[in-house]
Amino acid sequence: MPHVIVSPCIGVKDQACTEVCPVECIYDGGDQFLIHPDECIDCGACVPACPVSAIFPEEDVPGGEESFIEKNRVHFGL
């Protein structure tokens, strides 16, 4: 899973990340956006576009936010 969107996105859903994603792999997950791990090309374009700094490479997800890795996998049935 190249990138994960974590808690700061909840309730914000700015959509700046969706506008810069070249492969359109960011989906509305209800309370937040989620990145489809099989579609993401790991370009990182979404990271600086996020106004609430909610997007991280999976290996850099901050402590306490690890549950969002699983939330992402479950949403996409992986």
mmCIF file with all atom_site columns, N, CA, C and O in Angstrom, residues 11-55:
data_model
loop_
_atom_site.group_PDB
_atom_site.id
_atom_site.type_symbol
_atom_site.label_atom_id
_atom_site.label_alt_id
_atom_site.label_comp_id
_atom_site.label_asym_id
_atom_site.label_entity_id
_atom_site.label_seq_id
_atom_site.pdbx_PDB_ins_code
_atom_site.Cartn_x
_atom_site.Cartn_y
_atom_site.Cartn_z
_atom_site.occupancy
_atom_site.B_iso_or_equiv
_atom_site.pdbx_formal_charge
_atom_site.auth_seq_id
_atom_site.auth_comp_id
_atom_site.auth_asym_id
_atom_site.auth_atom_id
_atom_site.pdbx_PDB_model_num
ATOM 1   N N  . GLY A 1 11 ? -13.850 14.405 8.174   1.00 0.00 ? 11 GLY A N  1
ATOM 2   C CA . GLY A 1 11 ? -14.673 15.593 8.289   1.00 0.00 ? 11 GLY A CA 1
ATOM 3   C C  . GLY A 1 11 ? -14.210 16.770 7.447   1.00 0.00 ? 11 GLY A C  1
ATOM 4   O O  . GLY A 1 11 ? -14.913 17.761 7.329   1.00 0.00 ? 11 GLY A O  1
ATOM 5   N N  . VAL A 1 12 ? -13.022 16.669 6.846   1.00 0.00 ? 12 VAL A N  1
ATOM 6   C CA . VAL A 1 12 ? -12.499 17.778 6.034   1.00 0.00 ? 12 VAL A CA 1
ATOM 7   C C  . VAL A 1 12 ? -12.743 17.501 4.555   1.00 0.00 ? 12 VAL A C  1
ATOM 8   O O  . VAL A 1 12 ? -13.405 18.258 3.865   1.00 0.00 ? 12 VAL A O  1
ATOM 9   N N  . LYS A 1 13 ? -12.165 16.403 4.065   1.00 0.00 ? 13 LYS A N  1
ATOM 10  C CA . LYS A 1 13 ? -12.345 15.973 2.678   1.00 0.00 ? 13 LYS A CA 1
ATOM 11  C C  . LYS A 1 13 ? -12.234 17.136 1.694   1.00 0.00 ? 13 LYS A C  1
ATOM 12  O O  . LYS A 1 13 ? -13.137 17.411 0.923   1.00 0.00 ? 13 LYS A O  1
ATOM 13  N N  . ASP A 1 14 ? -11.102 17.787 1.697   1.00 0.00 ? 14 ASP A N  1
ATOM 14  C CA . ASP A 1 14 ? -10.846 18.967 0.871   1.00 0.00 ? 14 ASP A CA 1
ATOM 15  C C  . ASP A 1 14 ? -10.887 18.696 -0.634  1.00 0.00 ? 14 ASP A C  1
ATOM 16  O O  . ASP A 1 14 ? -11.218 19.573 -1.408  1.00 0.00 ? 14 ASP A O  1
ATOM 17  N N  . GLN A 1 15 ? -10.527 17.535 -1.078  1.00 0.00 ? 15 GLN A N  1
ATOM 18  C CA . GLN A 1 15 ? -10.499 17.099 -2.470  1.00 0.00 ? 15 GLN A CA 1
ATOM 19  C C  . GLN A 1 15 ? -9.293  17.579 -3.261  1.00 0.00 ? 15 GLN A C  1
ATOM 20  O O  . GLN A 1 15 ? -9.163  17.259 -4.434  1.00 0.00 ? 15 GLN A O  1
ATOM 21  N N  . ALA A 1 16 ? -8.390  18.347 -2.668  1.00 0.00 ? 16 ALA A N  1
ATOM 22  C CA . ALA A 1 16 ? -7.199  18.776 -3.400  1.00 0.00 ? 16 ALA A CA 1
ATOM 23  C C  . ALA A 1 16 ? -6.387  17.562 -3.839  1.00 0.00 ? 16 ALA A C  1
ATOM 24  O O  . ALA A 1 16 ? -5.824  17.551 -4.937  1.00 0.00 ? 16 ALA A O  1
ATOM 25  N N  . CYS A 1 17 ? -6.362  16.534 -3.014  1.00 0.00 ? 17 CYS A N  1
ATOM 26  C CA . CYS A 1 17 ? -5.611  15.319 -3.354  1.00 0.00 ? 17 CYS A CA 1
ATOM 27  C C  . CYS A 1 17 ? -6.199  14.636 -4.578  1.00 0.00 ? 17 CYS A C  1
ATOM 28  O O  . CYS A 1 17 ? -5.464  14.133 -5.432  1.00 0.00 ? 17 CYS A O  1
ATOM 29  N N  . THR A 1 18 ? -7.510  14.613 -4.680  1.00 0.00 ? 18 THR A N  1
ATOM 30  C CA . THR A 1 18 ? -8.150  13.940 -5.810  1.00 0.00 ? 18 THR A CA 1
ATOM 31  C C  . THR A 1 18 ? -7.882  14.676 -7.117  1.00 0.00 ? 18 THR A C  1
ATOM 32  O O  . THR A 1 18 ? -7.827  14.063 -8.180  1.00 0.00 ? 18 THR A O  1
ATOM 33  N N  . GLU A 1 19 ? -7.704  15.980 -7.029  1.00 0.00 ? 19 GLU A N  1
ATOM 34  C CA . GLU A 1 19 ? -7.476  16.787 -8.224  1.00 0.00 ? 19 GLU A CA 1
ATOM 35  C C  . GLU A 1 19 ? -6.079  16.607 -8.805  1.00 0.00 ? 19 GLU A C  1
ATOM 36  O O  . GLU A 1 19 ? -5.880  16.797 -10.002 1.00 0.00 ? 19 GLU A O  1
ATOM 37  N N  . VAL A 1 20 ? -5.099  16.249 -7.980  1.00 0.00 ? 20 VAL A N  1
ATOM 38  C CA . VAL A 1 20 ? -3.726  16.111 -8.473  1.00 0.00 ? 20 VAL A CA 1
ATOM 39  C C  . VAL A 1 20 ? -3.324  14.666 -8.756  1.00 0.00 ? 20 VAL A C  1
ATOM 40  O O  . VAL A 1 20 ? -2.286  14.426 -9.356  1.00 0.00 ? 20 VAL A O  1
ATOM 41  N N  . CYS A 1 21 ? -4.140  13.713 -8.371  1.00 0.00 ? 21 CYS A N  1
ATOM 42  C CA . CYS A 1 21 ? -3.796  12.304 -8.566  1.00 0.00 ? 21 CYS A CA 1
ATOM 43  C C  . CYS A 1 21 ? -3.863  11.946 -10.056 1.00 0.00 ? 21 CYS A C  1
ATOM 44  O O  . CYS A 1 21 ? -4.937  12.022 -10.661 1.00 0.00 ? 21 CYS A O  1
ATOM 45  N N  . PRO A 1 22 ? -2.741  11.535 -10.650 1.00 0.00 ? 22 PRO A N  1
ATOM 46  C CA . PRO A 1 22 ? -2.747  11.252 -12.090 1.00 0.00 ? 22 PRO A CA 1
ATOM 47  C C  . PRO A 1 22 ? -3.468  9.965  -12.473 1.00 0.00 ? 22 PRO A C  1
ATOM 48  O O  . PRO A 1 22 ? -3.804  9.788  -13.645 1.00 0.00 ? 22 PRO A O  1
ATOM 49  N N  . VAL A 1 23 ? -3.727  9.087  -11.519 1.00 0.00 ? 23 VAL A N  1
ATOM 50  C CA . VAL A 1 23 ? -4.406  7.830  -11.838 1.00 0.00 ? 23 VAL A CA 1
ATOM 51  C C  . VAL A 1 23 ? -5.776  7.714  -11.182 1.00 0.00 ? 23 VAL A C  1
ATOM 52  O O  . VAL A 1 23 ? -6.418  6.665  -11.258 1.00 0.00 ? 23 VAL A O  1
ATOM 53  N N  . GLU A 1 24 ? -6.226  8.773  -10.540 1.00 0.00 ? 24 GLU A N  1
ATOM 54  C CA . GLU A 1 24 ? -7.554  8.836  -9.927  1.00 0.00 ? 24 GLU A CA 1
ATOM 55  C C  . GLU A 1 24 ? -7.819  7.645  -9.002  1.00 0.00 ? 24 GLU A C  1
ATOM 56  O O  . GLU A 1 24 ? -8.850  6.974  -9.106  1.00 0.00 ? 24 GLU A O  1
ATOM 57  N N  . CYS A 1 25 ? -6.880  7.403  -8.071  1.00 0.00 ? 25 CYS A N  1
ATOM 58  C CA . CYS A 1 25 ? -7.005  6.256  -7.169  1.00 0.00 ? 25 CYS A CA 1
ATOM 59  C C  . CYS A 1 25 ? -7.492  6.650  -5.780  1.00 0.00 ? 25 CYS A C  1
ATOM 60  O O  . CYS A 1 25 ? -7.474  5.826  -4.864  1.00 0.00 ? 25 CYS A O  1
ATOM 61  N N  . ILE A 1 26 ? -7.936  7.893  -5.610  1.00 0.00 ? 26 ILE A N  1
ATOM 62  C CA . ILE A 1 26 ? -8.421  8.360  -4.314  1.00 0.00 ? 26 ILE A CA 1
ATOM 63  C C  . ILE A 1 26 ? -9.943  8.403  -4.363  1.00 0.00 ? 26 ILE A C  1
ATOM 64  O O  . ILE A 1 26 ? -10.533 9.053  -5.231  1.00 0.00 ? 26 ILE A O  1
ATOM 65  N N  . TYR A 1 27 ? -10.566 7.686  -3.417  1.00 0.00 ? 27 TYR A N  1
ATOM 66  C CA . TYR A 1 27 ? -12.011 7.507  -3.421  1.00 0.00 ? 27 TYR A CA 1
ATOM 67  C C  . TYR A 1 27 ? -12.649 8.047  -2.144  1.00 0.00 ? 27 TYR A C  1
ATOM 68  O O  . TYR A 1 27 ? -12.013 8.079  -1.093  1.00 0.00 ? 27 TYR A O  1
ATOM 69  N N  . ASP A 1 28 ? -13.902 8.418  -2.260  1.00 0.00 ? 28 ASP A N  1
ATOM 70  C CA . ASP A 1 28 ? -14.667 8.865  -1.106  1.00 0.00 ? 28 ASP A CA 1
ATOM 71  C C  . ASP A 1 28 ? -15.012 7.646  -0.261  1.00 0.00 ? 28 ASP A C  1
ATOM 72  O O  . ASP A 1 28 ? -15.692 6.732  -0.729  1.00 0.00 ? 28 ASP A O  1
ATOM 73  N N  . GLY A 1 29 ? -14.539 7.646  0.981   1.00 0.00 ? 29 GLY A N  1
ATOM 74  C CA . GLY A 1 29 ? -14.796 6.531  1.873   1.00 0.00 ? 29 GLY A CA 1
ATOM 75  C C  . GLY A 1 29 ? -15.830 6.841  2.930   1.00 0.00 ? 29 GLY A C  1
ATOM 76  O O  . GLY A 1 29 ? -15.868 6.203  3.978   1.00 0.00 ? 29 GLY A O  1
ATOM 77  N N  . GLY A 1 30 ? -16.644 7.845  2.686   1.00 0.00 ? 30 GLY A N  1
ATOM 78  C CA . GLY A 1 30 ? -17.660 8.244  3.659   1.00 0.00 ? 30 GLY A CA 1
ATOM 79  C C  . GLY A 1 30 ? -17.176 9.411  4.494   1.00 0.00 ? 30 GLY A C  1
ATOM 80  O O  . GLY A 1 30 ? -17.354 10.556 4.115   1.00 0.00 ? 30 GLY A O  1
ATOM 81  N N  . ASP A 1 31 ? -16.520 9.116  5.606   1.00 0.00 ? 31 ASP A N  1
ATOM 82  C CA . ASP A 1 31 ? -16.063 10.185 6.488   1.00 0.00 ? 31 ASP A CA 1
ATOM 83  C C  . ASP A 1 31 ? -14.713 10.770 6.068   1.00 0.00 ? 31 ASP A C  1
ATOM 84  O O  . ASP A 1 31 ? -14.289 11.795 6.570   1.00 0.00 ? 31 ASP A O  1
ATOM 85  N N  . GLN A 1 32 ? -14.033 10.100 5.124   1.00 0.00 ? 32 GLN A N  1
ATOM 86  C CA . GLN A 1 32 ? -12.732 10.565 4.656   1.00 0.00 ? 32 GLN A CA 1
ATOM 87  C C  . GLN A 1 32 ? -12.455 9.984  3.283   1.00 0.00 ? 32 GLN A C  1
ATOM 88  O O  . GLN A 1 32 ? -13.185 9.125  2.803   1.00 0.00 ? 32 GLN A O  1
ATOM 89  N N  . PHE A 1 33 ? -11.387 10.439 2.642   1.00 0.00 ? 33 PHE A N  1
ATOM 90  C CA . PHE A 1 33 ? -10.945 9.853  1.383   1.00 0.00 ? 33 PHE A CA 1
ATOM 91  C C  . PHE A 1 33 ? -10.013 8.697  1.679   1.00 0.00 ? 33 PHE A C  1
ATOM 92  O O  . PHE A 1 33 ? -9.332  8.670  2.708   1.00 0.00 ? 33 PHE A O  1
ATOM 93  N N  . LEU A 1 34 ? -9.959  7.730  0.749   1.00 0.00 ? 34 LEU A N  1
ATOM 94  C CA . LEU A 1 34 ? -9.092  6.563  0.878   1.00 0.00 ? 34 LEU A CA 1
ATOM 95  C C  . LEU A 1 34 ? -8.373  6.338  -0.445  1.00 0.00 ? 34 LEU A C  1
ATOM 96  O O  . LEU A 1 34 ? -8.929  6.594  -1.518  1.00 0.00 ? 34 LEU A O  1
ATOM 97  N N  . ILE A 1 35 ? -7.144  5.834  -0.361  1.00 0.00 ? 35 ILE A N  1
ATOM 98  C CA . ILE A 1 35 ? -6.342  5.571  -1.552  1.00 0.00 ? 35 ILE A CA 1
ATOM 99  C C  . ILE A 1 35 ? -6.375  4.078  -1.858  1.00 0.00 ? 35 ILE A C  1
ATOM 100 O O  . ILE A 1 35 ? -6.053  3.257  -1.004  1.00 0.00 ? 35 ILE A O  1
ATOM 101 N N  . HIS A 1 36 ? -6.741  3.736  -3.093  1.00 0.00 ? 36 HIS A N  1
ATOM 102 C CA . HIS A 1 36 ? -6.790  2.329  -3.493  1.00 0.00 ? 36 HIS A CA 1
ATOM 103 C C  . HIS A 1 36 ? -5.348  1.838  -3.664  1.00 0.00 ? 36 HIS A C  1
ATOM 104 O O  . HIS A 1 36 ? -4.617  2.331  -4.535  1.00 0.00 ? 36 HIS A O  1
ATOM 105 N N  . PRO A 1 37 ? -4.938  0.864  -2.856  1.00 0.00 ? 37 PRO A N  1
ATOM 106 C CA . PRO A 1 37 ? -3.543  0.428  -2.880  1.00 0.00 ? 37 PRO A CA 1
ATOM 107 C C  . PRO A 1 37 ? -3.094  -0.245 -4.170  1.00 0.00 ? 37 PRO A C  1
ATOM 108 O O  . PRO A 1 37 ? -1.923  -0.187 -4.521  1.00 0.00 ? 37 PRO A O  1
ATOM 109 N N  . ASP A 1 38 ? -4.016  -0.862 -4.900  1.00 0.00 ? 38 ASP A N  1
ATOM 110 C CA . ASP A 1 38 ? -3.637  -1.517 -6.151  1.00 0.00 ? 38 ASP A CA 1
ATOM 111 C C  . ASP A 1 38 ? -3.578  -0.546 -7.323  1.00 0.00 ? 38 ASP A C  1
ATOM 112 O O  . ASP A 1 38 ? -2.978  -0.852 -8.351  1.00 0.00 ? 38 ASP A O  1
ATOM 113 N N  . GLU A 1 39 ? -4.191  0.605  -7.184  1.00 0.00 ? 39 GLU A N  1
ATOM 114 C CA . GLU A 1 39 ? -4.214  1.586  -8.267  1.00 0.00 ? 39 GLU A CA 1
ATOM 115 C C  . GLU A 1 39 ? -3.161  2.672  -8.096  1.00 0.00 ? 39 GLU A C  1
ATOM 116 O O  . GLU A 1 39 ? -2.724  3.280  -9.072  1.00 0.00 ? 39 GLU A O  1
ATOM 117 N N  . CYS A 1 40 ? -2.757  2.931  -6.863  1.00 0.00 ? 40 CYS A N  1
ATOM 118 C CA . CYS A 1 40 ? -1.788  3.986  -6.578  1.00 0.00 ? 40 CYS A CA 1
ATOM 119 C C  . CYS A 1 40 ? -0.435  3.652  -7.206  1.00 0.00 ? 40 CYS A C  1
ATOM 120 O O  . CYS A 1 40 ? 0.058   2.528  -7.083  1.00 0.00 ? 40 CYS A O  1
ATOM 121 N N  . ILE A 1 41 ? 0.166   4.630  -7.891  1.00 0.00 ? 41 ILE A N  1
ATOM 122 C CA . ILE A 1 41 ? 1.465   4.422  -8.527  1.00 0.00 ? 41 ILE A CA 1
ATOM 123 C C  . ILE A 1 41 ? 2.604   4.982  -7.676  1.00 0.00 ? 41 ILE A C  1
ATOM 124 O O  . ILE A 1 41 ? 3.742   5.046  -8.128  1.00 0.00 ? 41 ILE A O  1
ATOM 125 N N  . ASP A 1 42 ? 2.285   5.395  -6.464  1.00 0.00 ? 42 ASP A N  1
ATOM 126 C CA . ASP A 1 42 ? 3.295   5.862  -5.509  1.00 0.00 ? 42 ASP A CA 1
ATOM 127 C C  . ASP A 1 42 ? 4.050   7.096  -6.009  1.00 0.00 ? 42 ASP A C  1
ATOM 128 O O  . ASP A 1 42 ? 5.233   7.251  -5.746  1.00 0.00 ? 42 ASP A O  1
ATOM 129 N N  . CYS A 1 43 ? 3.342   7.981  -6.711  1.00 0.00 ? 43 CYS A N  1
ATOM 130 C CA . CYS A 1 43 ? 3.999   9.187  -7.232  1.00 0.00 ? 43 CYS A CA 1
ATOM 131 C C  . CYS A 1 43 ? 4.167   10.259 -6.168  1.00 0.00 ? 43 CYS A C  1
ATOM 132 O O  . CYS A 1 43 ? 5.030   11.120 -6.275  1.00 0.00 ? 43 CYS A O  1
ATOM 133 N N  . GLY A 1 44 ? 3.304   10.233 -5.143  1.00 0.00 ? 44 GLY A N  1
ATOM 134 C CA . GLY A 1 44 ? 3.401   11.197 -4.056  1.00 0.00 ? 44 GLY A CA 1
ATOM 135 C C  . GLY A 1 44 ? 2.801   12.559 -4.346  1.00 0.00 ? 44 GLY A C  1
ATOM 136 O O  . GLY A 1 44 ? 2.916   13.468 -3.526  1.00 0.00 ? 44 GLY A O  1
ATOM 137 N N  . ALA A 1 45 ? 2.147   12.737 -5.482  1.00 0.00 ? 45 ALA A N  1
ATOM 138 C CA . ALA A 1 45 ? 1.573   14.041 -5.827  1.00 0.00 ? 45 ALA A CA 1
ATOM 139 C C  . ALA A 1 45 ? 0.532   14.503 -4.814  1.00 0.00 ? 45 ALA A C  1
ATOM 140 O O  . ALA A 1 45 ? 0.368   15.695 -4.577  1.00 0.00 ? 45 ALA A O  1
ATOM 141 N N  . CYS A 1 46 ? -0.152  13.565 -4.196  1.00 0.00 ? 46 CYS A N  1
ATOM 142 C CA . CYS A 1 46 ? -1.209  13.890 -3.246  1.00 0.00 ? 46 CYS A CA 1
ATOM 143 C C  . CYS A 1 46 ? -0.677  14.433 -1.918  1.00 0.00 ? 46 CYS A C  1
ATOM 144 O O  . CYS A 1 46 ? -1.365  15.183 -1.231  1.00 0.00 ? 46 CYS A O  1
ATOM 145 N N  . VAL A 1 47 ? 0.530   14.051 -1.547  1.00 0.00 ? 47 VAL A N  1
ATOM 146 C CA . VAL A 1 47 ? 1.074   14.406 -0.227  1.00 0.00 ? 47 VAL A CA 1
ATOM 147 C C  . VAL A 1 47 ? 1.131   15.919 -0.023  1.00 0.00 ? 47 VAL A C  1
ATOM 148 O O  . VAL A 1 47 ? 0.551   16.444 0.930   1.00 0.00 ? 47 VAL A O  1
ATOM 149 N N  . PRO A 1 48 ? 1.803   16.675 -0.892  1.00 0.00 ? 48 PRO A N  1
ATOM 150 C CA . PRO A 1 48 ? 1.852   18.129 -0.665  1.00 0.00 ? 48 PRO A CA 1
ATOM 151 C C  . PRO A 1 48 ? 0.527   18.834 -0.946  1.00 0.00 ? 48 PRO A C  1
ATOM 152 O O  . PRO A 1 48 ? 0.305   19.954 -0.480  1.00 0.00 ? 48 PRO A O  1
ATOM 153 N N  . ALA A 1 49 ? -0.373  18.185 -1.688  1.00 0.00 ? 49 ALA A N  1
ATOM 154 C CA . ALA A 1 49 ? -1.660  18.805 -2.016  1.00 0.00 ? 49 ALA A CA 1
ATOM 155 C C  . ALA A 1 49 ? -2.621  18.797 -0.833  1.00 0.00 ? 49 ALA A C  1
ATOM 156 O O  . ALA A 1 49 ? -3.530  19.625 -0.767  1.00 0.00 ? 49 ALA A O  1
ATOM 157 N N  . CYS A 1 50 ? -2.425  17.898 0.111   1.00 0.00 ? 50 CYS A N  1
ATOM 158 C CA . CYS A 1 50 ? -3.345  17.765 1.238   1.00 0.00 ? 50 CYS A CA 1
ATOM 159 C C  . CYS A 1 50 ? -3.177  18.938 2.216   1.00 0.00 ? 50 CYS A C  1
ATOM 160 O O  . CYS A 1 50 ? -2.114  19.106 2.808   1.00 0.00 ? 50 CYS A O  1
ATOM 161 N N  . PRO A 1 51 ? -4.222  19.732 2.409   1.00 0.00 ? 51 PRO A N  1
ATOM 162 C CA . PRO A 1 51 ? -4.107  20.911 3.275   1.00 0.00 ? 51 PRO A CA 1
ATOM 163 C C  . PRO A 1 51 ? -4.040  20.584 4.768   1.00 0.00 ? 51 PRO A C  1
ATOM 164 O O  . PRO A 1 51 ? -3.690  21.443 5.569   1.00 0.00 ? 51 PRO A O  1
ATOM 165 N N  . VAL A 1 52 ? -4.367  19.332 5.136   1.00 0.00 ? 52 VAL A N  1
ATOM 166 C CA . VAL A 1 52 ? -4.325  18.953 6.553   1.00 0.00 ? 52 VAL A CA 1
ATOM 167 C C  . VAL A 1 52 ? -3.231  17.922 6.838   1.00 0.00 ? 52 VAL A C  1
ATOM 168 O O  . VAL A 1 52 ? -3.207  17.313 7.901   1.00 0.00 ? 52 VAL A O  1
ATOM 169 N N  . SER A 1 53 ? -2.326  17.724 5.886   1.00 0.00 ? 53 SER A N  1
ATOM 170 C CA . SER A 1 53 ? -1.181  16.802 6.044   1.00 0.00 ? 53 SER A CA 1
ATOM 171 C C  . SER A 1 53 ? -1.618  15.425 6.540   1.00 0.00 ? 53 SER A C  1
ATOM 172 O O  . SER A 1 53 ? -1.072  14.887 7.502   1.00 0.00 ? 53 SER A O  1
ATOM 173 N N  . ALA A 1 54 ? -2.589  14.839 5.847   1.00 0.00 ? 54 ALA A N  1
ATOM 174 C CA . ALA A 1 54 ? -3.157  13.558 6.261   1.00 0.00 ? 54 ALA A CA 1
ATOM 175 C C  . ALA A 1 54 ? -2.666  12.374 5.442   1.00 0.00 ? 54 ALA A C  1
ATOM 176 O O  . ALA A 1 54 ? -3.100  11.256 5.674   1.00 0.00 ? 54 ALA A O  1
ATOM 177 N N  . ILE A 1 55 ? -1.758  12.582 4.477   1.00 0.00 ? 55 ILE A N  1
ATOM 178 C CA . ILE A 1 55 ? -1.345  11.499 3.588   1.00 0.00 ? 55 ILE A CA 1
ATOM 179 C C  . ILE A 1 55 ? 0.122   11.148 3.824   1.00 0.00 ? 55 ILE A C  1
ATOM 180 O O  . ILE A 1 55 ? 0.985   12.025 3.814   1.00 0.00 ? 55 ILE A O  1
#
